[in-house]
Amino acid sequence: MSRTKAIFAGLVAGLLGGILMTTAMLLLATLRVATPLVIIGDRLSVFIPPGPFLSLMGKVGGYNHLKQLGVGSTIAGQLLVAAIVGAIFGSFVRRNPSRIPAIWTMSIFVLFPLVAFAIALWPVLGTSYIGLPIEVARLVTLVGFALCVFLFERTLVTGFQFLTTRKIANHDYEFTPAMGRRAFVLGAIGLAAVGGGVALARKLYRAAAFSYDGTQYKGPIVQPITPNDLFYCVTKNVIDPKVNIDLWHLEIGGLVQNPATWRFQDLTGFKPTTQETTLMCISNDLDAGLISNAIWKGVPLRDLLDQAGVISGAARVRLQGVDNYTDTIPLEKAMQPTTLLAYEMNGVPLPDRHGYPLRVIVPGYFGEKHVKWLTRIEVADANAKGFRELTYRNMTLNFH
């Protein structure tokens, strides 16, 4: 088989594989499984200095548009790489396309990407949009990705062999009518997959946080108590979690004598505290509306830390949400009675967008410290850093 014919067949098969793989990722995303489409941005953002990040955000029209651009760029890049990989594959196997060792293709197109994916995205693999424990969420993410790249590998190999059977390969022409017809069949499958992918992308868009991310309070003055549906909202996520309370739990570990795991009903068994606290986004300007008041009900964080028994060397408390967002506060702030693990907001359970089933309330600190969808508390030393603190690359901010 000529090199040109093999490259063409590989490119078509690779592109089809990329389309099916991307469609599978979109399906997983609509099922609230973390995929590269929605977590690569989280991983890359910690390497971008704040100046260029804010500049890029301004150029594309805001954080929502930047997140949409990130997902779109990931999809486009995935399809481009899939087509290129397919073309290279075709060039290498053109002499004997009917005898391609499965162990060879599985190693290159499944095992290698899976290992690279795990290494490159390990810090964000524990992301869950339904409230799975972090280790379980990490496994689910890896299994989902493995299924997607397996689909790509099978489509690439099968599609290439479909286009280059011996009947076609025996022709001396670069392209035969048979190859053209078979390419048309694969193209039709690809178009159907694109249609499915577009439908899934629209569903994902409707489920995404775009409709409320950046919600600002509108009014002549900030109300004494802001209704939940008017309370300002900012999120880093493309899709916000909708936590299944039966899957969720809260872990406490790190520099403690008694690591513990708490279910939601355990937390509601503590003596509750109710308090009014104002939250304000660090990006709030005068009259920007990123500030709101609410009455929060929950458990003082120090009650759980006292039971865990903080040990020597502890200086900060790292707080982690199921969406893999993390931040830290000083231990002395965590031990103040007004630092709450809140499960009610204005007399009702926390709305999903505001952190159901549990979020941190840290009076006097900017909104980014009030971690939503809380699932892990880690008592750590003075070097502990969170998501934004890594993003800012140790840029000093006054959160008091």
GROMACS .gro file of C-alpha atoms in nm:
model
  400
    1MET     CA    1   0.000   0.000   0.000
    2SER     CA    2   0.131   0.345  -0.085
    3ARG     CA    3   0.227   0.580   0.196
    4THR     CA    4  -0.027   0.840   0.080
    5LYS     CA    5  -0.315   0.591   0.093
    6ALA     CA    6  -0.208   0.467   0.435
    7ILE     CA    7  -0.176   0.817   0.578
    8PHE     CA    8  -0.518   0.911   0.442
    9ALA     CA    9  -0.678   0.598   0.587
   10GLY     CA   10  -0.508   0.655   0.922
   11LEU     CA   11  -0.614   1.019   0.932
   12VAL     CA   12  -0.979   0.931   0.863
   13ALA     CA   13  -0.980   0.650   1.120
   14GLY     CA   14  -0.796   0.864   1.375
   15LEU     CA   15  -1.035   1.155   1.333
   16LEU     CA   16  -1.334   0.923   1.370
   17GLY     CA   17  -1.176   0.776   1.682
   18GLY     CA   18  -1.120   1.125   1.818
   19ILE     CA   19  -1.483   1.220   1.754
   20LEU     CA   20  -1.614   0.909   1.928
   21MET     CA   21  -1.372   0.955   2.219
   22THR     CA   22  -1.474   1.318   2.263
   23THR     CA   23  -1.842   1.227   2.244
   24ALA     CA   24  -1.784   0.965   2.514
   25MET     CA   25  -1.614   1.228   2.731
   26LEU     CA   26  -1.908   1.463   2.683
   27LEU     CA   27  -2.143   1.183   2.786
   28LEU     CA   28  -1.938   1.118   3.101
   29ALA     CA   29  -1.933   1.491   3.177
   30THR     CA   30  -2.313   1.509   3.156
   31LEU     CA   31  -2.317   1.218   3.405
   32ARG     CA   32  -2.094   1.434   3.628
   33VAL     CA   33  -1.781   1.224   3.587
   34ALA     CA   34  -1.462   1.429   3.568
   35THR     CA   35  -1.297   1.418   3.224
   36PRO     CA   36  -1.007   1.605   3.062
   37LEU     CA   37  -1.260   1.839   2.901
   38VAL     CA   38  -1.341   1.997   3.237
   39ILE     CA   39  -1.038   1.938   3.462
   40ILE     CA   40  -0.744   2.028   3.239
   41GLY     CA   41  -0.821   2.395   3.301
   42ASP     CA   42  -0.796   2.343   3.677
   43ARG     CA   43  -0.457   2.177   3.637
   44LEU     CA   44  -0.314   2.439   3.403
   45SER     CA   45  -0.442   2.742   3.592
   46VAL     CA   46  -0.193   2.697   3.878
   47PHE     CA   47   0.093   2.750   3.633
   48ILE     CA   48  -0.039   3.078   3.491
   49PRO     CA   49   0.073   3.394   3.676
   50PRO     CA   50  -0.216   3.616   3.786
   51GLY     CA   51  -0.127   3.903   3.550
   52PRO     CA   52  -0.151   3.706   3.224
   53PHE     CA   53  -0.450   3.512   3.359
   54LEU     CA   54  -0.649   3.829   3.435
   55SER     CA   55  -0.541   3.982   3.104
   56LEU     CA   56  -0.662   3.677   2.910
   57MET     CA   57  -0.986   3.674   3.105
   58GLY     CA   58  -1.045   4.037   3.012
   59LYS     CA   59  -0.972   3.977   2.643
   60VAL     CA   60  -1.223   3.693   2.610
   61GLY     CA   61  -1.500   3.870   2.799
   62GLY     CA   62  -1.482   3.727   3.150
   63TYR     CA   63  -1.432   3.407   3.346
   64ASN     CA   64  -1.735   3.230   3.198
   65HIS     CA   65  -1.612   3.287   2.844
   66LEU     CA   66  -1.263   3.179   2.944
   67LYS     CA   67  -1.397   2.848   3.078
   68GLN     CA   68  -1.597   2.793   2.760
   69LEU     CA   69  -1.289   2.872   2.552
   70GLY     CA   70  -1.093   2.620   2.759
   71VAL     CA   71  -1.342   2.340   2.694
   72GLY     CA   72  -1.368   2.427   2.323
   73SER     CA   73  -0.990   2.442   2.285
   74THR     CA   74  -0.952   2.106   2.456
   75ILE     CA   75  -1.203   1.947   2.219
   76ALA     CA   76  -1.039   2.100   1.911
   77GLY     CA   77  -0.692   2.001   2.029
   78GLN     CA   78  -0.809   1.647   2.102
   79LEU     CA   79  -0.951   1.605   1.751
   80LEU     CA   80  -0.639   1.749   1.589
   81VAL     CA   81  -0.408   1.520   1.786
   82ALA     CA   82  -0.631   1.220   1.708
   83ALA     CA   83  -0.612   1.289   1.334
   84ILE     CA   84  -0.233   1.337   1.345
   85VAL     CA   85  -0.184   1.022   1.552
   86GLY     CA   86  -0.401   0.832   1.305
   87ALA     CA   87  -0.195   0.953   1.009
   88ILE     CA   88   0.130   0.852   1.180
   89PHE     CA   89  -0.021   0.516   1.270
   90GLY     CA   90  -0.120   0.457   0.909
   91SER     CA   91   0.229   0.540   0.788
   92PHE     CA   92   0.387   0.287   1.023
   93VAL     CA   93   0.152  -0.010   0.969
   94ARG     CA   94   0.087   0.030   0.597
   95ARG     CA   95   0.286  -0.280   0.492
   96ASN     CA   96   0.071  -0.525   0.687
   97PRO     CA   97  -0.248  -0.354   0.805
   98SER     CA   98  -0.440  -0.678   0.860
   99ARG     CA   99  -0.193  -0.801   1.123
  100ILE     CA  100  -0.161  -0.528   1.380
  101PRO     CA  101  -0.077  -0.676   1.724
  102ALA     CA  102  -0.344  -0.575   1.974
  103ILE     CA  103  -0.090  -0.569   2.255
  104TRP     CA  104   0.107  -0.310   2.058
  105THR     CA  105  -0.185  -0.079   1.993
  106MET     CA  106  -0.327  -0.121   2.344
  107SER     CA  107   0.009  -0.028   2.495
  108ILE     CA  108   0.056   0.280   2.277
  109PHE     CA  109  -0.299   0.413   2.259
  110VAL     CA  110  -0.445   0.303   2.594
  111LEU     CA  111  -0.179   0.224   2.854
  112PHE     CA  112   0.062   0.505   2.766
  113PRO     CA  113  -0.207   0.781   2.755
  114LEU     CA  114  -0.357   0.648   3.079
  115VAL     CA  115  -0.022   0.663   3.261
  116ALA     CA  116   0.055   1.007   3.117
  117PHE     CA  117  -0.293   1.129   3.212
  118ALA     CA  118  -0.255   1.001   3.568
  119ILE     CA  119   0.086   1.164   3.612
  120ALA     CA  120  -0.002   1.498   3.452
  121LEU     CA  121  -0.342   1.542   3.617
  122TRP     CA  122  -0.294   1.358   3.945
  123PRO     CA  123  -0.362   1.665   4.165
  124VAL     CA  124  -0.709   1.709   4.011
  125LEU     CA  125  -0.808   1.346   3.949
  126GLY     CA  126  -0.999   1.336   4.277
  127THR     CA  127  -1.257   1.579   4.140
  128SER     CA  128  -1.612   1.453   4.180
  129TYR     CA  129  -1.935   1.625   4.085
  130ILE     CA  130  -2.158   1.390   4.285
  131GLY     CA  131  -1.968   1.383   4.615
  132LEU     CA  132  -1.763   1.063   4.591
  133PRO     CA  133  -1.475   1.025   4.837
  134ILE     CA  134  -1.155   1.159   4.684
  135GLU     CA  135  -0.982   0.821   4.634
  136VAL     CA  136  -1.295   0.670   4.480
  137ALA     CA  137  -1.340   0.975   4.256
  138ARG     CA  138  -0.981   0.942   4.138
  139LEU     CA  139  -1.043   0.579   4.040
  140VAL     CA  140  -1.368   0.666   3.862
  141THR     CA  141  -1.192   0.941   3.665
  142LEU     CA  142  -0.914   0.704   3.557
  143VAL     CA  143  -1.157   0.429   3.457
  144GLY     CA  144  -1.364   0.677   3.257
  145PHE     CA  145  -1.056   0.803   3.073
  146ALA     CA  146  -0.937   0.446   3.009
  147LEU     CA  147  -1.271   0.363   2.847
  148CYS     CA  148  -1.247   0.672   2.627
  149VAL     CA  149  -0.896   0.600   2.499
  150PHE     CA  150  -0.988   0.233   2.452
  151LEU     CA  151  -1.274   0.348   2.230
  152PHE     CA  152  -1.027   0.560   2.034
  153GLU     CA  153  -0.784   0.269   1.995
  154ARG     CA  154  -1.049   0.025   1.876
  155THR     CA  155  -1.196   0.278   1.633
  156LEU     CA  156  -0.854   0.368   1.494
  157VAL     CA  157  -0.747   0.008   1.434
  158THR     CA  158  -1.083  -0.119   1.309
  159GLY     CA  159  -1.144   0.186   1.092
  160PHE     CA  160  -0.798   0.167   0.937
  161GLN     CA  161  -0.838  -0.203   0.858
  162PHE     CA  162  -1.185  -0.138   0.718
  163LEU     CA  163  -1.036   0.113   0.474
  164THR     CA  164  -0.734  -0.098   0.381
  165THR     CA  165  -0.850  -0.457   0.330
  166ARG     CA  166  -0.648  -0.667   0.089
  167LYS     CA  167  -0.905  -0.620  -0.186
  168ILE     CA  168  -0.836  -0.249  -0.179
  169ALA     CA  169  -0.466  -0.276  -0.105
  170ASN     CA  170  -0.402  -0.485  -0.419
  171HIS     CA  171  -0.497  -0.190  -0.641
  172ASP     CA  172  -0.216   0.019  -0.783
  173TYR     CA  173  -0.417   0.337  -0.762
  174GLU     CA  174  -0.372   0.584  -0.482
  175PHE     CA  175  -0.744   0.591  -0.411
  176THR     CA  176  -1.000   0.338  -0.530
  177PRO     CA  177  -1.377   0.360  -0.555
  178ALA     CA  178  -1.397   0.098  -0.278
  179MET     CA  179  -1.184   0.309  -0.047
  180GLY     CA  180  -1.395   0.612  -0.131
  181ARG     CA  181  -1.715   0.426  -0.044
  182ARG     CA  182  -1.571   0.298   0.280
  183ALA     CA  183  -1.442   0.642   0.371
  184PHE     CA  184  -1.795   0.768   0.309
  185VAL     CA  185  -1.932   0.506   0.551
  186LEU     CA  186  -1.685   0.613   0.819
  187GLY     CA  187  -1.767   0.975   0.744
  188ALA     CA  188  -2.137   0.905   0.796
  189ILE     CA  189  -2.060   0.740   1.129
  190GLY     CA  190  -1.847   1.039   1.219
  191LEU     CA  191  -2.126   1.283   1.133
  192ALA     CA  192  -2.371   1.086   1.345
  193ALA     CA  193  -2.122   1.095   1.632
  194VAL     CA  194  -2.075   1.470   1.582
  195GLY     CA  195  -2.452   1.513   1.603
  196GLY     CA  196  -2.459   1.318   1.926
  197GLY     CA  197  -2.164   1.516   2.057
  198VAL     CA  198  -2.332   1.847   1.977
  199ALA     CA  199  -2.649   1.734   2.157
  200LEU     CA  200  -2.443   1.631   2.460
  201ALA     CA  201  -2.249   1.957   2.451
  202ARG     CA  202  -2.577   2.151   2.459
  203LYS     CA  203  -2.696   1.941   2.751
  204LEU     CA  204  -2.365   2.003   2.927
  205TYR     CA  205  -2.397   2.375   2.864
  206ARG     CA  206  -2.744   2.380   3.019
  207ALA     CA  207  -2.615   2.188   3.323
  208ALA     CA  208  -2.307   2.407   3.355
  209ALA     CA  209  -2.258   2.692   3.599
  210PHE     CA  210  -2.259   2.956   3.324
  211SER     CA  211  -2.616   3.068   3.396
  212TYR     CA  212  -2.539   3.177   3.752
  213ASP     CA  213  -2.160   3.206   3.780
  214GLY     CA  214  -2.087   3.571   3.847
  215THR     CA  215  -2.435   3.638   3.990
  216GLN     CA  216  -2.428   3.984   4.149
  217TYR     CA  217  -2.660   4.131   4.403
  218LYS     CA  218  -2.863   4.409   4.240
  219GLY     CA  219  -3.020   4.677   4.454
  220PRO     CA  220  -2.967   5.025   4.594
  221ILE     CA  221  -2.804   4.881   4.907
  222VAL     CA  222  -2.708   4.536   5.026
  223GLN     CA  223  -3.007   4.386   5.205
  224PRO     CA  224  -2.963   4.287   5.571
  225ILE     CA  225  -3.032   3.929   5.460
  226THR     CA  226  -2.989   3.842   5.093
  227PRO     CA  227  -3.233   3.583   4.954
  228ASN     CA  228  -3.058   3.266   4.841
  229ASP     CA  229  -3.150   3.312   4.475
  230LEU     CA  230  -3.004   3.665   4.477
  231PHE     CA  231  -2.692   3.578   4.676
  232TYR     CA  232  -2.378   3.643   4.472
  233CYS     CA  233  -2.211   3.335   4.323
  234VAL     CA  234  -1.865   3.275   4.178
  235THR     CA  235  -1.728   2.932   4.082
  236LYS     CA  236  -1.417   2.798   3.912
  237ASN     CA  237  -1.612   2.504   3.768
  238VAL     CA  238  -1.760   2.441   3.428
  239ILE     CA  239  -2.003   2.205   3.605
  240ASP     CA  240  -2.080   2.251   3.972
  241PRO     CA  241  -2.133   1.945   4.193
  242LYS     CA  242  -2.476   1.807   4.277
  243VAL     CA  243  -2.373   1.597   4.572
  244ASN     CA  244  -2.547   1.269   4.648
  245ILE     CA  245  -2.568   1.279   5.027
  246ASP     CA  246  -2.557   0.896   5.046
  247LEU     CA  247  -2.214   0.895   4.878
  248TRP     CA  248  -2.070   1.194   5.060
  249HIS     CA  249  -1.865   1.205   5.378
  250LEU     CA  250  -1.627   1.446   5.551
  251GLU     CA  251  -1.273   1.338   5.636
  252ILE     CA  252  -1.047   1.497   5.897
  253GLY     CA  253  -0.679   1.406   5.891
  254GLY     CA  254  -0.325   1.536   5.877
  255LEU     CA  255  -0.156   1.651   6.198
  256VAL     CA  256  -0.418   1.507   6.431
  257GLN     CA  257  -0.421   1.227   6.686
  258ASN     CA  258  -0.757   1.084   6.582
  259PRO     CA  259  -0.835   1.100   6.209
  260ALA     CA  260  -1.208   1.066   6.156
  261THR     CA  261  -1.478   1.032   5.893
  262TRP     CA  262  -1.816   1.194   5.943
  263ARG     CA  263  -2.146   1.136   5.766
  264PHE     CA  264  -2.393   1.420   5.729
  265GLN     CA  265  -2.620   1.291   6.004
  266ASP     CA  266  -2.322   1.282   6.240
  267LEU     CA  267  -2.261   1.652   6.187
  268THR     CA  268  -2.621   1.746   6.250
  269GLY     CA  269  -2.591   1.571   6.586
  270PHE     CA  270  -2.352   1.839   6.714
  271LYS     CA  271  -2.489   2.141   6.897
  272PRO     CA  272  -2.555   2.388   6.612
  273THR     CA  273  -2.452   2.750   6.587
  274THR     CA  274  -2.651   3.010   6.393
  275GLN     CA  275  -2.493   3.337   6.287
  276GLU     CA  276  -2.521   3.615   6.032
  277THR     CA  277  -2.210   3.650   5.815
  278THR     CA  278  -2.129   3.865   5.513
  279LEU     CA  279  -1.942   3.711   5.220
  280MET     CA  280  -1.754   3.922   4.966
  281CYS     CA  281  -1.559   3.814   4.658
  282ILE     CA  282  -1.197   3.925   4.636
  283SER     CA  283  -1.287   4.068   4.292
  284ASN     CA  284  -1.561   4.290   4.431
  285ASP     CA  285  -1.538   4.657   4.336
  286LEU     CA  286  -1.753   4.942   4.459
  287ASP     CA  287  -2.114   4.869   4.354
  288ALA     CA  288  -2.002   4.548   4.178
  289GLY     CA  289  -2.255   4.339   4.367
  290LEU     CA  290  -2.022   4.054   4.465
  291ILE     CA  291  -2.119   4.084   4.831
  292SER     CA  292  -2.416   3.936   5.019
  293ASN     CA  293  -2.541   3.856   5.369
  294ALA     CA  294  -2.697   3.536   5.497
  295ILE     CA  295  -2.785   3.354   5.818
  296TRP     CA  296  -2.577   3.036   5.839
  297LYS     CA  297  -2.638   2.735   6.060
  298GLY     CA  298  -2.378   2.470   6.124
  299VAL     CA  299  -2.111   2.323   6.347
  300PRO     CA  300  -1.810   2.524   6.472
  301LEU     CA  301  -1.503   2.380   6.301
  302ARG     CA  302  -1.318   2.378   6.631
  303ASP     CA  303  -1.562   2.118   6.770
  304LEU     CA  304  -1.440   1.866   6.513
  305LEU     CA  305  -1.076   1.971   6.550
  306ASP     CA  306  -1.097   1.929   6.927
  307GLN     CA  307  -1.225   1.575   6.883
  308ALA     CA  308  -0.952   1.501   6.628
  309GLY     CA  309  -0.681   1.631   6.862
  310VAL     CA  310  -0.447   1.873   6.683
  311ILE     CA  311  -0.081   1.783   6.742
  312SER     CA  312   0.242   1.982   6.755
  313GLY     CA  313   0.361   2.147   6.435
  314ALA     CA  314   0.014   2.233   6.307
  315ALA     CA  315  -0.020   2.586   6.171
  316ARG     CA  316  -0.281   2.583   5.894
  317VAL     CA  317  -0.596   2.397   5.800
  318ARG     CA  318  -0.643   2.290   5.437
  319LEU     CA  319  -1.004   2.268   5.324
  320GLN     CA  320  -1.098   2.066   5.015
  321GLY     CA  321  -1.425   2.046   4.823
  322VAL     CA  322  -1.548   1.755   4.614
  323ASP     CA  323  -1.468   1.967   4.307
  324ASN     CA  324  -1.101   1.951   4.414
  325TYR     CA  325  -1.093   2.318   4.509
  326THR     CA  326  -0.868   2.372   4.811
  327ASP     CA  327  -0.779   2.665   5.032
  328THR     CA  328  -0.613   2.714   5.368
  329ILE     CA  329  -0.675   2.921   5.678
  330PRO     CA  330  -0.458   2.969   5.987
  331LEU     CA  331  -0.520   2.719   6.265
  332GLU     CA  332  -0.602   2.998   6.508
  333LYS     CA  333  -0.875   3.122   6.271
  334ALA     CA  334  -1.010   2.769   6.237
  335MET     CA  335  -1.039   2.747   6.616
  336GLN     CA  336  -1.250   3.060   6.648
  337PRO     CA  337  -1.613   2.984   6.741
  338THR     CA  338  -1.751   3.176   6.442
  339THR     CA  339  -1.568   2.961   6.184
  340LEU     CA  340  -1.850   2.727   6.083
  341LEU     CA  341  -1.911   2.415   5.884
  342ALA     CA  342  -2.248   2.536   5.755
  343TYR     CA  343  -2.525   2.310   5.628
  344GLU     CA  344  -2.811   2.562   5.625
  345MET     CA  345  -2.843   2.901   5.456
  346ASN     CA  346  -3.126   3.135   5.550
  347GLY     CA  347  -3.319   2.856   5.720
  348VAL     CA  348  -3.301   2.595   5.443
  349PRO     CA  349  -3.041   2.335   5.338
  350LEU     CA  350  -2.757   2.484   5.137
  351PRO     CA  351  -2.851   2.524   4.770
  352ASP     CA  352  -2.631   2.321   4.533
  353ARG     CA  353  -2.462   2.630   4.392
  354HIS     CA  354  -2.373   2.748   4.742
  355GLY     CA  355  -2.206   2.426   4.852
  356TYR     CA  356  -2.457   2.156   4.949
  357PRO     CA  357  -2.425   1.966   5.175
  358LEU     CA  358  -2.148   2.148   5.364
  359ARG     CA  359  -1.940   2.461   5.322
  360VAL     CA  360  -1.701   2.661   5.535
  361ILE     CA  361  -1.792   3.004   5.668
  362VAL     CA  362  -1.489   3.209   5.776
  363PRO     CA  363  -1.601   3.558   5.886
  364GLY     CA  364  -1.369   3.838   5.781
  365TYR     CA  365  -1.210   3.649   5.493
  366PHE     CA  366  -1.280   3.687   5.121
  367GLY     CA  367  -1.524   3.447   4.955
  368GLU     CA  368  -1.261   3.218   4.807
  369LYS     CA  369  -1.175   3.099   5.159
  370HIS     CA  370  -1.533   2.979   5.222
  371VAL     CA  371  -1.483   2.641   5.052
  372LYS     CA  372  -1.802   2.486   4.914
  373TRP     CA  373  -1.898   2.116   4.886
  374LEU     CA  374  -1.650   2.044   5.165
  375THR     CA  375  -1.526   1.683   5.183
  376ARG     CA  376  -1.183   1.693   5.348
  377ILE     CA  377  -1.018   1.886   5.629
  378GLU     CA  378  -0.643   1.845   5.669
  379VAL     CA  379  -0.448   1.997   5.956
  380ALA     CA  380  -0.108   2.088   5.813
  381ASP     CA  381   0.212   2.281   5.874
  382ALA     CA  382   0.283   2.641   5.776
  383ASN     CA  383   0.375   2.546   5.418
  384ALA     CA  384   0.027   2.424   5.320
  385LYS     CA  385  -0.117   2.593   5.010
  386GLY     CA  386  -0.455   2.592   4.842
  387PHE     CA  387  -0.579   2.625   4.482
  388ARG     CA  388  -0.574   3.004   4.465
  389GLU     CA  389  -0.258   3.030   4.673
  390LEU     CA  390  -0.078   2.811   4.420
  391THR     CA  391  -0.230   3.010   4.136
  392TYR     CA  392  -0.104   3.334   4.285
  393ARG     CA  393   0.241   3.175   4.320
  394ASN     CA  394   0.288   3.298   4.672
  395MET     CA  395   0.165   3.648   4.587
  396THR     CA  396   0.086   3.804   4.924
  397LEU     CA  397  -0.280   3.888   4.982
  398ASN     CA  398  -0.444   4.017   5.297
  399PHE     CA  399  -0.749   3.803   5.362
  400HIS     CA  400  -0.834   3.956   5.701
   0.00000   0.00000   0.00000
